[in-house]
Amino acid sequence: MQTLSIIVPCFNEEAVIEESHKRLKKVIDELSTLQSEIIYINDGSTDQTAWMLSKIAANDKQVKILHFSRNFGHQPAVTAGIHYCTSDLAVIIDADLQDPPELIPELIETLKREQANVVYCVRENRKGESIIKKLTAKLFYRSMNYLSEINFPLDTGDFRLIDRQVMDEFKKFREKGKYIRGIISWIGFKQVPFKYKREARFAGDTKYPLRKMLHFAATAMLYFSKKPLKLATGLGFITVLIGIIYGVWILLGKIFGFTHAISGWSSIIILIVFFGGVQLLTVGVLGQYIGILFDEIKDRPEYIVEKEVNF
Ligand code: UDP
Ligand code: MG
């Protein structure tokens, strides 16, 4: 019989964990053709999540838990789930029931029918999320496609079904800053979309405040695109061109007397500010990439597992 793991990252999800587990459990119990398990990753929660998960796993060997030593973030949590998964298939799903667990059988059916390696879920609409969140998400997925060398499916989160082959390839990725949905697209094989309606969070607040969202977006862009560097170079070229034209103009003006050099205070200030800005910007872009190199070269682990339960 084929096996399935459901990978669920959890950070301070005490308000939803029991309900999520109930619904997930019901879904896997009805999946008679697959032998299933749930892998919860407790990403350094500071509330009752750890305790609740331990209670669930104590009576149920189908439930495995990875407790992180602290909060490492959503992407490292999902990464750990994939690293520890030994099943033929895996579903990545959020703990907050925004991605309905009841869709899992349909995902499996689609994978089998299409003989695909990945079924990725595309959000047709998103309930209960702020205008800002929806707008920034839309903007993010579109600019990612403009910036990166490959095309990513739009409006697709990490909610998806992947097979063994994809997981084995994923394990070969040594980069520490993981943009998982990007990596899986990059891996290739046969990937098919599955449209669904994203629900509102069942309870509790988003664990992705603006700070984490910006970090996530920056990681995605810096790891998947060298275009910011090219844009910086382009900007440099343009300013050099402006500089040359302006220089020639000044020189000719001096010779033929049509510029009044001494009254040029405003133009000097404008040029200093302009070129200063361009220089800082390009140095900043360079700095971002050097920062990434710095992080990668240290080769620190992406996450630290404090305790494994039922593995
Ligand atoms: N999450 C996590 N670590 C974090 C932040 C979030 O494991 O540092 C988990 C969280 O528990 C949830 C999933 O990642 O299962 C998605 O987070 P959330 O629903 O808060 O994000 P949103 O849907 O608001 O983008
Ligand atoms: Mg959510």
PDB file of N, CA and C in Angstrom, residues 174-236:
ATOM      1  N   ARG A 174      20.824  22.521  -1.002  1.00  0.00           N
ATOM      2  CA  ARG A 174      21.607  22.822   0.188  1.00  0.00           C
ATOM      3  C   ARG A 174      21.443  24.267   0.651  1.00  0.00           C
ATOM      4  N   GLU A 175      20.729  25.114  -0.132  1.00  0.00           N
ATOM      5  CA  GLU A 175      20.615  26.513   0.277  1.00  0.00           C
ATOM      6  C   GLU A 175      19.832  26.632   1.578  1.00  0.00           C
ATOM      7  N   LYS A 176      20.230  27.581   2.392  1.00  0.00           N
ATOM      8  CA  LYS A 176      19.617  27.717   3.718  1.00  0.00           C
ATOM      9  C   LYS A 176      18.348  28.562   3.665  1.00  0.00           C
ATOM     10  N   GLY A 177      18.340  29.552   2.813  1.00  0.00           N
ATOM     11  CA  GLY A 177      17.146  30.394   2.691  1.00  0.00           C
ATOM     12  C   GLY A 177      16.229  29.753   1.681  1.00  0.00           C
ATOM     13  N   LYS A 178      15.244  28.993   2.169  1.00  0.00           N
ATOM     14  CA  LYS A 178      14.435  28.233   1.227  1.00  0.00           C
ATOM     15  C   LYS A 178      13.138  28.945   0.887  1.00  0.00           C
ATOM     16  N   TYR A 179      12.889  29.086  -0.406  1.00  0.00           N
ATOM     17  CA  TYR A 179      11.590  29.554  -0.912  1.00  0.00           C
ATOM     18  C   TYR A 179      10.978  28.309  -1.549  1.00  0.00           C
ATOM     19  N   ILE A 180      10.226  27.569  -0.718  1.00  0.00           N
ATOM     20  CA  ILE A 180       9.861  26.200  -1.077  1.00  0.00           C
ATOM     21  C   ILE A 180       9.028  26.109  -2.355  1.00  0.00           C
ATOM     22  N   ARG A 181       8.013  26.992  -2.465  1.00  0.00           N
ATOM     23  CA  ARG A 181       7.156  26.887  -3.664  1.00  0.00           C
ATOM     24  C   ARG A 181       7.980  27.148  -4.922  1.00  0.00           C
ATOM     25  N   GLY A 182       8.974  28.039  -4.801  1.00  0.00           N
ATOM     26  CA  GLY A 182       9.857  28.328  -5.934  1.00  0.00           C
ATOM     27  C   GLY A 182      10.724  27.132  -6.274  1.00  0.00           C
ATOM     28  N   ILE A 183      11.294  26.518  -5.241  1.00  0.00           N
ATOM     29  CA  ILE A 183      12.177  25.369  -5.460  1.00  0.00           C
ATOM     30  C   ILE A 183      11.412  24.231  -6.132  1.00  0.00           C
ATOM     31  N   ILE A 184      10.193  23.986  -5.647  1.00  0.00           N
ATOM     32  CA  ILE A 184       9.423  22.877  -6.224  1.00  0.00           C
ATOM     33  C   ILE A 184       9.090  23.164  -7.693  1.00  0.00           C
ATOM     34  N   SER A 185       8.739  24.409  -8.013  1.00  0.00           N
ATOM     35  CA  SER A 185       8.525  24.776  -9.432  1.00  0.00           C
ATOM     36  C   SER A 185       9.794  24.525 -10.229  1.00  0.00           C
ATOM     37  N   TRP A 186      10.891  24.929  -9.655  1.00  0.00           N
ATOM     38  CA  TRP A 186      12.200  24.852 -10.314  1.00  0.00           C
ATOM     39  C   TRP A 186      12.571  23.400 -10.612  1.00  0.00           C
ATOM     40  N   ILE A 187      12.180  22.487  -9.697  1.00  0.00           N
ATOM     41  CA  ILE A 187      12.525  21.075  -9.849  1.00  0.00           C
ATOM     42  C   ILE A 187      11.905  20.484 -11.127  1.00  0.00           C
ATOM     43  N   GLY A 188      10.688  20.914 -11.430  1.00  0.00           N
ATOM     44  CA  GLY A 188      10.083  20.461 -12.686  1.00  0.00           C
ATOM     45  C   GLY A 188       9.284  19.174 -12.553  1.00  0.00           C
ATOM     46  N   PHE A 189       9.443  18.221 -13.463  1.00  0.00           N
ATOM     47  CA  PHE A 189       8.581  17.036 -13.626  1.00  0.00           C
ATOM     48  C   PHE A 189       7.181  17.513 -14.017  1.00  0.00           C
ATOM     49  N   LYS A 190       6.199  16.653 -13.804  1.00  0.00           N
ATOM     50  CA  LYS A 190       4.854  17.070 -14.211  1.00  0.00           C
ATOM     51  C   LYS A 190       4.117  17.717 -13.030  1.00  0.00           C
ATOM     52  N   GLN A 191       3.765  18.976 -13.204  1.00  0.00           N
ATOM     53  CA  GLN A 191       3.091  19.718 -12.144  1.00  0.00           C
ATOM     54  C   GLN A 191       1.756  20.243 -12.661  1.00  0.00           C
ATOM     55  N   VAL A 192       0.692  19.938 -11.942  1.00  0.00           N
ATOM     56  CA  VAL A 192      -0.617  20.399 -12.403  1.00  0.00           C
ATOM     57  C   VAL A 192      -1.296  21.272 -11.333  1.00  0.00           C
ATOM     58  N   PRO A 193      -2.056  22.283 -11.795  1.00  0.00           N
ATOM     59  CA  PRO A 193      -2.733  23.167 -10.843  1.00  0.00           C
ATOM     60  C   PRO A 193      -4.039  22.560 -10.346  1.00  0.00           C
ATOM     61  N   PHE A 194      -4.466  23.030  -9.204  1.00  0.00           N
ATOM     62  CA  PHE A 194      -5.755  22.629  -8.645  1.00  0.00           C
ATOM     63  C   PHE A 194      -6.360  23.875  -8.017  1.00  0.00           C
ATOM     64  N   LYS A 195      -7.502  24.317  -8.561  1.00  0.00           N
ATOM     65  CA  LYS A 195      -8.083  25.573  -8.072  1.00  0.00           C
ATOM     66  C   LYS A 195      -8.929  25.333  -6.827  1.00  0.00           C
ATOM     67  N   TYR A 196      -8.802  26.252  -5.878  1.00  0.00           N
ATOM     68  CA  TYR A 196      -9.635  26.128  -4.675  1.00  0.00           C
ATOM     69  C   TYR A 196      -9.878  27.509  -4.077  1.00  0.00           C
ATOM     70  N   LYS A 197     -10.848  27.530  -3.162  1.00  0.00           N
ATOM     71  CA  LYS A 197     -11.159  28.795  -2.489  1.00  0.00           C
ATOM     72  C   LYS A 197     -10.500  28.782  -1.121  1.00  0.00           C
ATOM     73  N   ARG A 198      -9.694  29.793  -0.867  1.00  0.00           N
ATOM     74  CA  ARG A 198      -9.005  29.834   0.415  1.00  0.00           C
ATOM     75  C   ARG A 198      -9.943  30.381   1.489  1.00  0.00           C
ATOM     76  N   GLU A 199     -10.062  29.635   2.571  1.00  0.00           N
ATOM     77  CA  GLU A 199     -10.961  30.023   3.653  1.00  0.00           C
ATOM     78  C   GLU A 199     -10.307  31.065   4.547  1.00  0.00           C
ATOM     79  N   ALA A 200     -11.122  31.600   5.443  1.00  0.00           N
ATOM     80  CA  ALA A 200     -10.561  32.475   6.472  1.00  0.00           C
ATOM     81  C   ALA A 200      -9.899  31.593   7.527  1.00  0.00           C
ATOM     82  N   ARG A 201      -8.988  32.165   8.288  1.00  0.00           N
ATOM     83  CA  ARG A 201      -8.358  31.454   9.385  1.00  0.00           C
ATOM     84  C   ARG A 201      -9.435  30.952  10.349  1.00  0.00           C
ATOM     85  N   PHE A 202      -9.311  29.712  10.817  1.00  0.00           N
ATOM     86  CA  PHE A 202     -10.330  29.150  11.705  1.00  0.00           C
ATOM     87  C   PHE A 202     -10.391  29.934  13.023  1.00  0.00           C
ATOM     88  N   ALA A 203      -9.239  30.203  13.606  1.00  0.00           N
ATOM     89  CA  ALA A 203      -9.163  31.002  14.840  1.00  0.00           C
ATOM     90  C   ALA A 203      -7.740  31.503  14.985  1.00  0.00           C
ATOM     91  N   GLY A 204      -7.536  32.409  15.912  1.00  0.00           N
ATOM     92  CA  GLY A 204      -6.184  32.938  16.141  1.00  0.00           C
ATOM     93  C   GLY A 204      -5.798  33.964  15.090  1.00  0.00           C
ATOM     94  N   ASP A 205      -4.600  34.519  15.276  1.00  0.00           N
ATOM     95  CA  ASP A 205      -4.127  35.567  14.356  1.00  0.00           C
ATOM     96  C   ASP A 205      -3.082  35.018  13.410  1.00  0.00           C
ATOM     97  N   THR A 206      -2.860  35.768  12.328  1.00  0.00           N
ATOM     98  CA  THR A 206      -1.820  35.369  11.394  1.00  0.00           C
ATOM     99  C   THR A 206      -0.456  35.335  12.104  1.00  0.00           C
ATOM    100  N   LYS A 207       0.347  34.350  11.730  1.00  0.00           N
ATOM    101  CA  LYS A 207       1.691  34.252  12.298  1.00  0.00           C
ATOM    102  C   LYS A 207       2.710  34.855  11.331  1.00  0.00           C
ATOM    103  N   TYR A 208       2.188  35.553  10.324  1.00  0.00           N
ATOM    104  CA  TYR A 208       3.033  36.232   9.354  1.00  0.00           C
ATOM    105  C   TYR A 208       2.852  37.742   9.452  1.00  0.00           C
ATOM    106  N   PRO A 209       3.394  38.389  10.465  1.00  0.00           N
ATOM    107  CA  PRO A 209       3.305  39.840  10.513  1.00  0.00           C
ATOM    108  C   PRO A 209       4.141  40.445   9.378  1.00  0.00           C
ATOM    109  N   LEU A 210       4.002  41.735   9.170  1.00  0.00           N
ATOM    110  CA  LEU A 210       4.667  42.419   8.056  1.00  0.00           C
ATOM    111  C   LEU A 210       6.169  42.116   8.004  1.00  0.00           C
ATOM    112  N   ARG A 211       6.779  42.097   9.171  1.00  0.00           N
ATOM    113  CA  ARG A 211       8.225  41.857   9.253  1.00  0.00           C
ATOM    114  C   ARG A 211       8.587  40.518   8.617  1.00  0.00           C
ATOM    115  N   LYS A 212       7.819  39.462   8.974  1.00  0.00           N
ATOM    116  CA  LYS A 212       8.100  38.128   8.426  1.00  0.00           C
ATOM    117  C   LYS A 212       7.781  38.072   6.946  1.00  0.00           C
ATOM    118  N   MET A 213       6.709  38.798   6.551  1.00  0.00           N
ATOM    119  CA  MET A 213       6.323  38.798   5.138  1.00  0.00           C
ATOM    120  C   MET A 213       7.421  39.429   4.284  1.00  0.00           C
ATOM    121  N   LEU A 214       7.977  40.541   4.767  1.00  0.00           N
ATOM    122  CA  LEU A 214       9.039  41.212   4.016  1.00  0.00           C
ATOM    123  C   LEU A 214      10.272  40.321   3.921  1.00  0.00           C
ATOM    124  N   HIS A 215      10.586  39.652   5.025  1.00  0.00           N
ATOM    125  CA  HIS A 215      11.740  38.758   5.037  1.00  0.00           C
ATOM    126  C   HIS A 215      11.542  37.634   4.021  1.00  0.00           C
ATOM    127  N   PHE A 216      10.322  37.096   4.027  1.00  0.00           N
ATOM    128  CA  PHE A 216       9.970  36.009   3.109  1.00  0.00           C
ATOM    129  C   PHE A 216      10.120  36.476   1.649  1.00  0.00           C
ATOM    130  N   ALA A 217       9.571  37.669   1.354  1.00  0.00           N
ATOM    131  CA  ALA A 217       9.630  38.196  -0.013  1.00  0.00           C
ATOM    132  C   ALA A 217      11.082  38.453  -0.424  1.00  0.00           C
ATOM    133  N   ALA A 218      11.879  38.992   0.517  1.00  0.00           N
ATOM    134  CA  ALA A 218      13.278  39.292   0.193  1.00  0.00           C
ATOM    135  C   ALA A 218      14.050  38.011  -0.096  1.00  0.00           C
ATOM    136  N   THR A 219      13.821  36.973   0.733  1.00  0.00           N
ATOM    137  CA  THR A 219      14.497  35.690   0.503  1.00  0.00           C
ATOM    138  C   THR A 219      14.149  35.160  -0.875  1.00  0.00           C
ATOM    139  N   ALA A 220      12.844  35.181  -1.186  1.00  0.00           N
ATOM    140  CA  ALA A 220      12.402  34.646  -2.480  1.00  0.00           C
ATOM    141  C   ALA A 220      13.104  35.372  -3.612  1.00  0.00           C
ATOM    142  N   MET A 221      13.120  36.688  -3.554  1.00  0.00           N
ATOM    143  CA  MET A 221      13.685  37.460  -4.658  1.00  0.00           C
ATOM    144  C   MET A 221      15.192  37.282  -4.761  1.00  0.00           C
ATOM    145  N   LEU A 222      15.869  37.355  -3.621  1.00  0.00           N
ATOM    146  CA  LEU A 222      17.333  37.302  -3.672  1.00  0.00           C
ATOM    147  C   LEU A 222      17.831  35.918  -4.074  1.00  0.00           C
ATOM    148  N   TYR A 223      17.090  34.873  -3.675  1.00  0.00           N
ATOM    149  CA  TYR A 223      17.545  33.519  -3.999  1.00  0.00           C
ATOM    150  C   TYR A 223      17.170  33.109  -5.411  1.00  0.00           C
ATOM    151  N   PHE A 224      16.169  33.775  -5.978  1.00  0.00           N
ATOM    152  CA  PHE A 224      15.709  33.314  -7.286  1.00  0.00           C
ATOM    153  C   PHE A 224      15.993  34.277  -8.413  1.00  0.00           C
ATOM    154  N   SER A 225      16.648  35.385  -8.107  1.00  0.00           N
ATOM    155  CA  SER A 225      16.821  36.365  -9.164  1.00  0.00           C
ATOM    156  C   SER A 225      18.111  37.165  -9.007  1.00  0.00           C
ATOM    157  N   LYS A 226      18.763  37.358 -10.134  1.00  0.00           N
ATOM    158  CA  LYS A 226      19.908  38.268 -10.150  1.00  0.00           C
ATOM    159  C   LYS A 226      19.513  39.577 -10.823  1.00  0.00           C
ATOM    160  N   LYS A 227      18.214  39.702 -11.107  1.00  0.00           N
ATOM    161  CA  LYS A 227      17.785  40.908 -11.826  1.00  0.00           C
ATOM    162  C   LYS A 227      18.027  42.206 -11.057  1.00  0.00           C
ATOM    163  N   PRO A 228      17.843  42.232  -9.726  1.00  0.00           N
ATOM    164  CA  PRO A 228      18.139  43.493  -9.026  1.00  0.00           C
ATOM    165  C   PRO A 228      19.566  43.985  -9.301  1.00  0.00           C
ATOM    166  N   LEU A 229      20.512  43.050  -9.405  1.00  0.00           N
ATOM    167  CA  LEU A 229      21.892  43.440  -9.727  1.00  0.00           C
ATOM    168  C   LEU A 229      21.955  44.050 -11.125  1.00  0.00           C
ATOM    169  N   LYS A 230      21.231  43.410 -12.041  1.00  0.00           N
ATOM    170  CA  LYS A 230      21.231  43.920 -13.421  1.00  0.00           C
ATOM    171  C   LYS A 230      20.557  45.290 -13.479  1.00  0.00           C
ATOM    172  N   LEU A 231      19.469  45.428 -12.718  1.00  0.00           N
ATOM    173  CA  LEU A 231      18.773  46.719 -12.697  1.00  0.00           C
ATOM    174  C   LEU A 231      19.705  47.794 -12.149  1.00  0.00           C
ATOM    175  N   ALA A 232      20.480  47.442 -11.119  1.00  0.00           N
ATOM    176  CA  ALA A 232      21.419  48.399 -10.533  1.00  0.00           C
ATOM    177  C   ALA A 232      22.454  48.812 -11.570  1.00  0.00           C
ATOM    178  N   THR A 233      22.950  47.835 -12.304  1.00  0.00           N
ATOM    179  CA  THR A 233      23.925  48.141 -13.357  1.00  0.00           C
ATOM    180  C   THR A 233      23.293  49.050 -14.401  1.00  0.00           C
ATOM    181  N   GLY A 234      22.059  48.730 -14.786  1.00  0.00           N
ATOM    182  CA  GLY A 234      21.345  49.542 -15.777  1.00  0.00           C
ATOM    183  C   GLY A 234      21.212  50.981 -15.313  1.00  0.00           C
ATOM    184  N   LEU A 235      20.863  51.121 -14.048  1.00  0.00           N
ATOM    185  CA  LEU A 235      20.714  52.454 -13.458  1.00  0.00           C
ATOM    186  C   LEU A 235      22.048  53.205 -13.518  1.00  0.00           C
ATOM    187  N   GLY A 236      23.113  52.469 -13.233  1.00  0.00           N
ATOM    188  CA  GLY A 236      24.465  53.048 -13.301  1.00  0.00           C
ATOM    189  C   GLY A 236      24.754  53.572 -14.699  1.00  0.00           C
TER     190      GLY A 236
END
